[in-house]
PDB file of C-alpha atoms in Angstrom:
ATOM      1  CA  GLU A1376      30.381   5.945  -1.278  1.00 63.00           C
ATOM      2  CA  ALA A1377      27.154   4.097  -0.517  1.00 78.00           C
ATOM      3  CA  GLY A1378      23.983   5.777  -1.684  1.00 91.00           C
ATOM      4  CA  VAL A1379      20.656   6.295   0.034  1.00 94.00           C
ATOM      5  CA  ALA A1380      19.128   2.949   0.961  1.00 95.00           C
ATOM      6  CA  GLN A1381      15.407   2.289   1.174  1.00 96.00           C
ATOM      7  CA  SER A1382      13.315  -0.738   1.982  1.00 96.00           C
ATOM      8  CA  PRO A1383      11.149  -2.394   1.026  1.00 96.00           C
ATOM      9  CA  ARG A1384      11.267  -1.707  -2.709  1.00 94.00           C
ATOM     10  CA  TYR A1385       7.668  -2.756  -3.241  1.00 96.00           C
ATOM     11  CA  LYS A1386       4.671  -3.101  -0.959  1.00 97.00           C
ATOM     12  CA  ILE A1387       1.083  -4.063  -1.652  1.00 97.00           C
ATOM     13  CA  ILE A1388      -1.532  -3.595   1.072  1.00 97.00           C
ATOM     14  CA  GLU A1389      -5.262  -3.239   1.382  1.00 97.00           C
ATOM     15  CA  LYS A1390      -6.893   0.032   2.346  1.00 96.00           C
ATOM     16  CA  ARG A1391      -7.103   0.696   6.064  1.00 96.00           C
ATOM     17  CA  GLN A1392      -3.969  -1.367   6.694  1.00 97.00           C
ATOM     18  CA  SER A1393      -0.749   0.114   8.055  1.00 97.00           C
ATOM     19  CA  VAL A1394       2.636   0.257   6.354  1.00 97.00           C
ATOM     20  CA  ALA A1395       6.107   1.511   7.211  1.00 98.00           C
ATOM     21  CA  PHE A1396       9.056   2.470   5.052  1.00 97.00           C
ATOM     22  CA  TRP A1397      12.670   2.691   6.084  1.00 97.00           C
ATOM     23  CA  CYS A1398      15.473   4.961   4.866  1.00 97.00           C
ATOM     24  CA  ASN A1399      19.194   5.060   5.576  1.00 96.00           C
ATOM     25  CA  PRO A1400      20.793   8.262   4.235  1.00 96.00           C
ATOM     26  CA  ILE A1401      24.315   8.773   3.009  1.00 94.00           C
ATOM     27  CA  SER A1402      26.732   8.781   5.914  1.00 93.00           C
ATOM     28  CA  GLY A1403      27.297  12.264   7.283  1.00 91.00           C
ATOM     29  CA  HIS A1404      24.269  13.826   5.639  1.00 93.00           C
ATOM     30  CA  ALA A1405      22.449  15.948   8.175  1.00 91.00           C
ATOM     31  CA  THR A1406      19.326  16.628   6.133  1.00 92.00           C
ATOM     32  CA  LEU A1407      16.808  13.930   5.200  1.00 94.00           C
ATOM     33  CA  TYR A1408      13.657  14.223   3.116  1.00 94.00           C
ATOM     34  CA  TRP A1409      10.641  12.086   2.344  1.00 96.00           C
ATOM     35  CA  TYR A1410       8.815  12.681  -0.929  1.00 96.00           C
ATOM     36  CA  GLN A1411       5.651  11.246  -2.412  1.00 96.00           C
ATOM     37  CA  GLN A1412       5.648  10.725  -6.177  1.00 94.00           C
ATOM     38  CA  ILE A1413       2.274   9.895  -7.663  1.00 93.00           C
ATOM     39  CA  LEU A1414       2.354   8.359 -11.133  1.00 89.00           C
ATOM     40  CA  GLY A1415       2.787  11.027 -13.790  1.00 84.00           C
ATOM     41  CA  GLN A1416       3.713  13.768 -11.316  1.00 86.00           C
ATOM     42  CA  GLY A1417       6.856  15.211  -9.868  1.00 89.00           C
ATOM     43  CA  PRO A1418       7.912  14.353  -6.325  1.00 92.00           C
ATOM     44  CA  LYS A1419       6.176  16.286  -3.560  1.00 93.00           C
ATOM     45  CA  LEU A1420       7.942  16.915  -0.271  1.00 92.00           C
ATOM     46  CA  LEU A1421       6.230  15.344   2.737  1.00 95.00           C
ATOM     47  CA  ILE A1422       8.712  16.064   5.509  1.00 94.00           C
ATOM     48  CA  GLN A1423      12.239  17.386   5.978  1.00 92.00           C
ATOM     49  CA  PHE A1424      14.524  16.592   8.929  1.00 92.00           C
ATOM     50  CA  GLN A1425      17.662  18.400   9.994  1.00 90.00           C
ATOM     51  CA  ASN A1426      19.508  15.853  12.143  1.00 88.00           C
ATOM     52  CA  ASN A1427      16.653  14.499  14.279  1.00 85.00           C
ATOM     53  CA  GLY A1428      14.508  17.641  14.235  1.00 91.00           C
ATOM     54  CA  VAL A1429      11.659  18.408  11.842  1.00 92.00           C
ATOM     55  CA  VAL A1430      12.296  21.431   9.608  1.00 89.00           C
ATOM     56  CA  ASP A1431       9.165  21.259   7.449  1.00 88.00           C
ATOM     57  CA  ASP A1432       6.170  18.949   7.615  1.00 92.00           C
ATOM     58  CA  SER A1433       3.577  21.331   6.218  1.00 89.00           C
ATOM     59  CA  GLN A1434       2.520  18.921   3.452  1.00 90.00           C
ATOM     60  CA  LEU A1435       2.422  15.778   5.573  1.00 94.00           C
ATOM     61  CA  PRO A1436      -1.151  14.497   6.123  1.00 94.00           C
ATOM     62  CA  LYS A1437      -0.692  14.200   9.845  1.00 94.00           C
ATOM     63  CA  ASP A1438      -3.960  12.410  10.484  1.00 95.00           C
ATOM     64  CA  ARG A1439      -2.521   9.288   8.852  1.00 97.00           C
ATOM     65  CA  PHE A1440       1.178   9.861   8.111  1.00 97.00           C
ATOM     66  CA  SER A1441       3.969  10.001  10.652  1.00 97.00           C
ATOM     67  CA  ALA A1442       7.739  10.040  10.390  1.00 97.00           C
ATOM     68  CA  GLU A1443      10.642   9.945  12.766  1.00 95.00           C
ATOM     69  CA  ARG A1444      14.393  10.165  12.584  1.00 95.00           C
ATOM     70  CA  LEU A1445      15.733   8.891  15.857  1.00 82.00           C
ATOM     71  CA  LYS A1446      19.426   9.564  16.541  1.00 84.00           C
ATOM     72  CA  GLY A1447      19.599  11.732  13.416  1.00 83.00           C
ATOM     73  CA  VAL A1448      20.446   8.881  11.039  1.00 91.00           C
ATOM     74  CA  ASP A1449      17.831   6.355   9.845  1.00 95.00           C
ATOM     75  CA  SER A1450      14.251   7.370   9.316  1.00 97.00           C
ATOM     76  CA  THR A1451      10.899   5.639   9.079  1.00 97.00           C
ATOM     77  CA  LEU A1452       7.729   6.866   7.408  1.00 98.00           C
ATOM     78  CA  LYS A1453       4.444   5.280   8.469  1.00 98.00           C
ATOM     79  CA  ILE A1454       0.953   5.379   7.006  1.00 97.00           C
ATOM     80  CA  GLN A1455      -1.925   4.335   9.259  1.00 97.00           C
ATOM     81  CA  PRO A1456      -4.532   3.689   7.939  1.00 96.00           C
ATOM     82  CA  ALA A1457      -3.752   3.669   4.222  1.00 97.00           C
ATOM     83  CA  LYS A1458      -6.127   5.000   1.590  1.00 97.00           C
ATOM     84  CA  LEU A1459      -6.335   4.190  -2.107  1.00 97.00           C
ATOM     85  CA  GLU A1460      -4.931   7.626  -2.977  1.00 96.00           C
ATOM     86  CA  ASP A1461      -1.735   6.825  -1.061  1.00 97.00           C
ATOM     87  CA  SER A1462      -0.620   4.586  -3.924  1.00 97.00           C
ATOM     88  CA  ALA A1463       2.642   6.172  -5.031  1.00 97.00           C
ATOM     89  CA  VAL A1464       6.403   5.862  -4.914  1.00 96.00           C
ATOM     90  CA  TYR A1465       7.870   7.116  -1.642  1.00 97.00           C
ATOM     91  CA  LEU A1466      11.306   8.580  -2.118  1.00 96.00           C
ATOM     92  CA  CYS A1467      13.885   9.293   0.515  1.00 96.00           C
ATOM     93  CA  ALA A1468      16.672  11.777  -0.148  1.00 94.00           C
ATOM     94  CA  SER A1469      19.537  13.240   1.834  1.00 93.00           C
ATOM     95  CA  SER A1470      21.904  16.178   1.593  1.00 91.00           C
ATOM     96  CA  LEU A1471      24.877  17.436   3.557  1.00 89.00           C
ATOM     97  CA  ALA A1472      23.172  20.571   4.774  1.00 79.00           C
ATOM     98  CA  ASP A1473      20.042  22.672   4.500  1.00 73.00           C
ATOM     99  CA  ILE A1474      21.266  25.225   1.988  1.00 73.00           C
ATOM    100  CA  SER A1475      19.783  26.051  -1.387  1.00 68.00           C
ATOM    101  CA  THR A1476      22.837  25.111  -3.446  1.00 75.00           C
ATOM    102  CA  ASP A1477      23.194  21.657  -1.937  1.00 80.00           C
ATOM    103  CA  THR A1478      22.517  18.571  -4.042  1.00 85.00           C
ATOM    104  CA  GLN A1479      19.973  16.047  -2.834  1.00 89.00           C
ATOM    105  CA  TYR A1480      20.737  12.365  -3.363  1.00 92.00           C
ATOM    106  CA  PHE A1481      17.771  10.087  -3.834  1.00 93.00           C
ATOM    107  CA  GLY A1482      17.176   6.488  -2.924  1.00 94.00           C
ATOM    108  CA  PRO A1483      15.503   4.019  -5.309  1.00 92.00           C
ATOM    109  CA  GLY A1484      12.103   4.515  -3.697  1.00 94.00           C
ATOM    110  CA  THR A1485       9.388   2.263  -2.325  1.00 96.00           C
ATOM    111  CA  ARG A1486       6.464   1.615  -4.639  1.00 96.00           C
ATOM    112  CA  LEU A1487       3.269   1.338  -2.590  1.00 97.00           C
ATOM    113  CA  THR A1488       0.074  -0.085  -4.031  1.00 97.00           C
ATOM    114  CA  VAL A1489      -3.078   0.226  -1.942  1.00 97.00           C
ATOM    115  CA  LEU A1490      -5.925  -2.068  -3.038  1.00 97.00           C
TER     116      LEU A1490
ATOM    117  CA  GLY B 886       5.209  31.126  -4.123  1.00 85.00           C
ATOM    118  CA  ASN B 887       7.717  28.736  -5.627  1.00 88.00           C
ATOM    119  CA  SER B 888       6.849  26.560  -8.594  1.00 92.00           C
ATOM    120  CA  VAL B 889       8.277  24.961 -11.717  1.00 95.00           C
ATOM    121  CA  THR B 890       6.506  24.570 -15.034  1.00 95.00           C
ATOM    122  CA  GLN B 891       7.890  21.994 -17.396  1.00 93.00           C
ATOM    123  CA  MET B 892       7.250  21.169 -21.015  1.00 83.00           C
ATOM    124  CA  GLU B 893       4.754  18.370 -21.269  1.00 83.00           C
ATOM    125  CA  GLY B 894       5.683  15.102 -22.882  1.00 83.00           C
ATOM    126  CA  PRO B 895       6.076  12.537 -23.965  1.00 94.00           C
ATOM    127  CA  VAL B 896       8.837  13.491 -26.363  1.00 95.00           C
ATOM    128  CA  THR B 897      10.026  11.044 -29.009  1.00 97.00           C
ATOM    129  CA  LEU B 898      13.176  11.753 -30.994  1.00 97.00           C
ATOM    130  CA  SER B 899      15.386   9.893 -33.405  1.00 97.00           C
ATOM    131  CA  GLU B 900      18.958   9.182 -32.395  1.00 97.00           C
ATOM    132  CA  GLU B 901      21.311  12.146 -32.983  1.00 96.00           C
ATOM    133  CA  ALA B 902      18.441  14.668 -32.984  1.00 97.00           C
ATOM    134  CA  PHE B 903      18.620  17.921 -31.036  1.00 97.00           C
ATOM    135  CA  LEU B 904      16.800  18.009 -27.722  1.00 97.00           C
ATOM    136  CA  THR B 905      15.199  20.911 -25.887  1.00 97.00           C
ATOM    137  CA  ILE B 906      13.030  20.494 -22.802  1.00 97.00           C
ATOM    138  CA  ASN B 907      11.600  23.772 -21.596  1.00 97.00           C
ATOM    139  CA  CYS B 908      11.473  24.729 -17.946  1.00 97.00           C
ATOM    140  CA  THR B 909      10.325  27.998 -16.401  1.00 97.00           C
ATOM    141  CA  TYR B 910      10.079  28.863 -12.762  1.00 96.00           C
ATOM    142  CA  THR B 911       8.487  31.204 -10.259  1.00 95.00           C
ATOM    143  CA  ALA B 912      10.430  32.003  -7.125  1.00 91.00           C
ATOM    144  CA  THR B 913      11.255  34.741  -4.670  1.00 82.00           C
ATOM    145  CA  GLY B 914      14.801  35.969  -4.861  1.00 82.00           C
ATOM    146  CA  TYR B 915      17.496  33.849  -6.428  1.00 87.00           C
ATOM    147  CA  PRO B 916      16.733  30.127  -6.377  1.00 91.00           C
ATOM    148  CA  SER B 917      19.098  27.330  -7.318  1.00 92.00           C
ATOM    149  CA  LEU B 918      18.000  25.314 -10.348  1.00 94.00           C
ATOM    150  CA  PHE B 919      18.434  21.629 -11.059  1.00 94.00           C
ATOM    151  CA  TRP B 920      17.737  18.994 -13.654  1.00 96.00           C
ATOM    152  CA  TYR B 921      17.260  15.463 -12.374  1.00 95.00           C
ATOM    153  CA  VAL B 922      16.923  12.347 -14.523  1.00 96.00           C
ATOM    154  CA  GLN B 923      15.104   9.120 -13.753  1.00 92.00           C
ATOM    155  CA  TYR B 924      16.089   6.148 -15.891  1.00 91.00           C
ATOM    156  CA  PRO B 925      13.649   3.233 -16.115  1.00 86.00           C
ATOM    157  CA  GLY B 926      13.589   1.293 -12.865  1.00 80.00           C
ATOM    158  CA  GLU B 927      16.060   3.612 -11.131  1.00 83.00           C
ATOM    159  CA  GLY B 928      15.959   6.471  -8.658  1.00 84.00           C
ATOM    160  CA  LEU B 929      16.336  10.171  -9.380  1.00 91.00           C
ATOM    161  CA  GLN B 930      19.867  11.270 -10.225  1.00 92.00           C
ATOM    162  CA  LEU B 931      21.237  14.772 -10.436  1.00 93.00           C
ATOM    163  CA  LEU B 932      22.022  15.637 -14.052  1.00 96.00           C
ATOM    164  CA  LEU B 933      23.192  19.239 -13.647  1.00 96.00           C
ATOM    165  CA  LYS B 934      22.612  22.358 -11.621  1.00 94.00           C
ATOM    166  CA  ALA B 935      23.154  26.114 -11.638  1.00 94.00           C
ATOM    167  CA  THR B 936      23.134  28.240  -8.526  1.00 91.00           C
ATOM    168  CA  LYS B 937      23.206  31.804  -9.854  1.00 91.00           C
ATOM    169  CA  ALA B 938      22.041  33.832 -12.832  1.00 93.00           C
ATOM    170  CA  ASP B 939      23.874  33.220 -16.126  1.00 95.00           C
ATOM    171  CA  ASP B 940      25.518  30.066 -14.785  1.00 96.00           C
ATOM    172  CA  LYS B 941      25.555  27.151 -17.184  1.00 97.00           C
ATOM    173  CA  GLY B 942      25.282  23.634 -15.824  1.00 96.00           C
ATOM    174  CA  SER B 943      26.544  20.781 -17.976  1.00 97.00           C
ATOM    175  CA  ASN B 944      26.967  17.031 -17.756  1.00 96.00           C
ATOM    176  CA  LYS B 945      26.973  14.070 -20.181  1.00 94.00           C
ATOM    177  CA  GLY B 946      26.486  16.414 -23.135  1.00 96.00           C
ATOM    178  CA  PHE B 947      23.443  18.111 -21.574  1.00 98.00           C
ATOM    179  CA  GLU B 948      23.440  21.828 -20.844  1.00 98.00           C
ATOM    180  CA  ALA B 949      21.131  24.349 -19.220  1.00 98.00           C
ATOM    181  CA  THR B 950      21.629  28.059 -18.608  1.00 98.00           C
ATOM    182  CA  TYR B 951      20.076  29.919 -15.677  1.00 97.00           C
ATOM    183  CA  ARG B 952      18.237  32.871 -17.292  1.00 96.00           C
ATOM    184  CA  LYS B 953      16.860  35.225 -14.679  1.00 93.00           C
ATOM    185  CA  GLU B 954      15.392  37.665 -17.208  1.00 94.00           C
ATOM    186  CA  THR B 955      13.165  34.939 -18.668  1.00 95.00           C
ATOM    187  CA  THR B 956      12.972  32.827 -15.471  1.00 96.00           C
ATOM    188  CA  SER B 957      13.988  29.795 -17.491  1.00 97.00           C
ATOM    189  CA  PHE B 958      16.348  26.828 -17.266  1.00 98.00           C
ATOM    190  CA  HIS B 959      15.841  24.929 -20.522  1.00 98.00           C
ATOM    191  CA  LEU B 960      17.640  21.596 -20.963  1.00 98.00           C
ATOM    192  CA  GLU B 961      19.454  20.997 -24.260  1.00 98.00           C
ATOM    193  CA  LYS B 962      21.542  18.312 -25.871  1.00 98.00           C
ATOM    194  CA  GLY B 963      22.978  18.484 -29.357  1.00 96.00           C
ATOM    195  CA  SER B 964      22.750  14.802 -30.256  1.00 96.00           C
ATOM    196  CA  VAL B 965      20.645  12.405 -28.203  1.00 97.00           C
ATOM    197  CA  GLN B 966      21.319   8.699 -27.839  1.00 97.00           C
ATOM    198  CA  VAL B 967      19.023   5.772 -27.129  1.00 96.00           C
ATOM    199  CA  SER B 968      20.548   5.612 -23.643  1.00 96.00           C
ATOM    200  CA  ASP B 969      19.163   9.095 -22.902  1.00 97.00           C
ATOM    201  CA  SER B 970      15.633   7.688 -22.805  1.00 97.00           C
ATOM    202  CA  ALA B 971      14.351   8.626 -19.350  1.00 96.00           C
ATOM    203  CA  VAL B 972      12.123  11.046 -17.468  1.00 95.00           C
ATOM    204  CA  TYR B 973      13.649  14.481 -16.864  1.00 97.00           C
ATOM    205  CA  PHE B 974      12.619  16.680 -13.938  1.00 96.00           C
ATOM    206  CA  CYS B 975      13.315  20.368 -13.539  1.00 97.00           C
ATOM    207  CA  ALA B 976      13.488  21.553  -9.925  1.00 94.00           C
ATOM    208  CA  LEU B 977      14.336  24.557  -7.818  1.00 92.00           C
ATOM    209  CA  THR B 978      15.319  25.295  -4.261  1.00 89.00           C
ATOM    210  CA  PRO B 979      14.560  28.747  -2.867  1.00 85.00           C
ATOM    211  CA  TYR B 980      17.412  30.867  -1.570  1.00 77.00           C
ATOM    212  CA  THR B 981      16.056  30.442   1.949  1.00 75.00           C
ATOM    213  CA  GLY B 982      16.677  26.696   2.120  1.00 69.00           C
ATOM    214  CA  ASN B 983      16.772  23.531   0.090  1.00 66.00           C
ATOM    215  CA  GLN B 984      13.233  22.290  -0.049  1.00 79.00           C
ATOM    216  CA  PHE B 985      12.871  21.061  -3.621  1.00 85.00           C
ATOM    217  CA  TYR B 986      10.015  22.067  -5.898  1.00 90.00           C
ATOM    218  CA  PHE B 987       9.780  19.711  -8.854  1.00 93.00           C
ATOM    219  CA  GLY B 988       8.127  20.016 -12.231  1.00 94.00           C
ATOM    220  CA  THR B 989       5.869  17.248 -13.445  1.00 93.00           C
ATOM    221  CA  GLY B 990       8.580  15.566 -15.502  1.00 94.00           C
ATOM    222  CA  THR B 991       9.079  15.091 -19.245  1.00 95.00           C
ATOM    223  CA  SER B 992       9.386  11.603 -20.646  1.00 95.00           C
ATOM    224  CA  LEU B 993      11.925  11.272 -23.455  1.00 96.00           C
ATOM    225  CA  THR B 994      12.152   8.272 -25.754  1.00 97.00           C
ATOM    226  CA  VAL B 995      14.974   8.100 -28.277  1.00 97.00           C
ATOM    227  CA  ILE B 996      14.525   5.651 -31.120  1.00 97.00           C
ATOM    228  CA  PRO B 997      17.388   4.231 -33.199  1.00 94.00           C
TER     229      PRO B 997
END
């Protein structure tokens, strides 16, 4: 079974530039998550999708971050414009369903450096 | 609210030593509890989980028991190996859904 795919793996941009990350979840997984992991911290949920609908985006900085999951499969996360404090690893995860006992499977992440 | 407090690292042990990484949680109701591991250069992987009180999760020689009375889910291994060097994250999902709340992670280095 293929895992969660993410691209790019690394990205370096200057502040005020835009950047986009892509995620392809495990086939058949209805729930998709984007997390931000700042160095030395645990992952923090940014947004959760159930199929192509948003379940939770309460911690997404909506003035600069946006995400979509068209057709309920792939997802993109965009930052526009980027700030220095956005430097982090952006993790995508997926699970079969939105229940508390379900395991989330994580992709390798995209490491973003904002200069 | 929901939160996880994890033992701070880094932790350095000699091979074959006993490992304990403490994890306590705050949650409403009965959360599910998880340990994830992140090996150098890799993504997060599920190590073990427990979904109700007194359950014991186990995998690869690691164990953790869901203790509701002490709101804890400590990770243990009887004899660590160099290959166990990684960052370990404790996490919970509330009973109302599966938004994950992660601890800050504990870095473990095992030396030969």
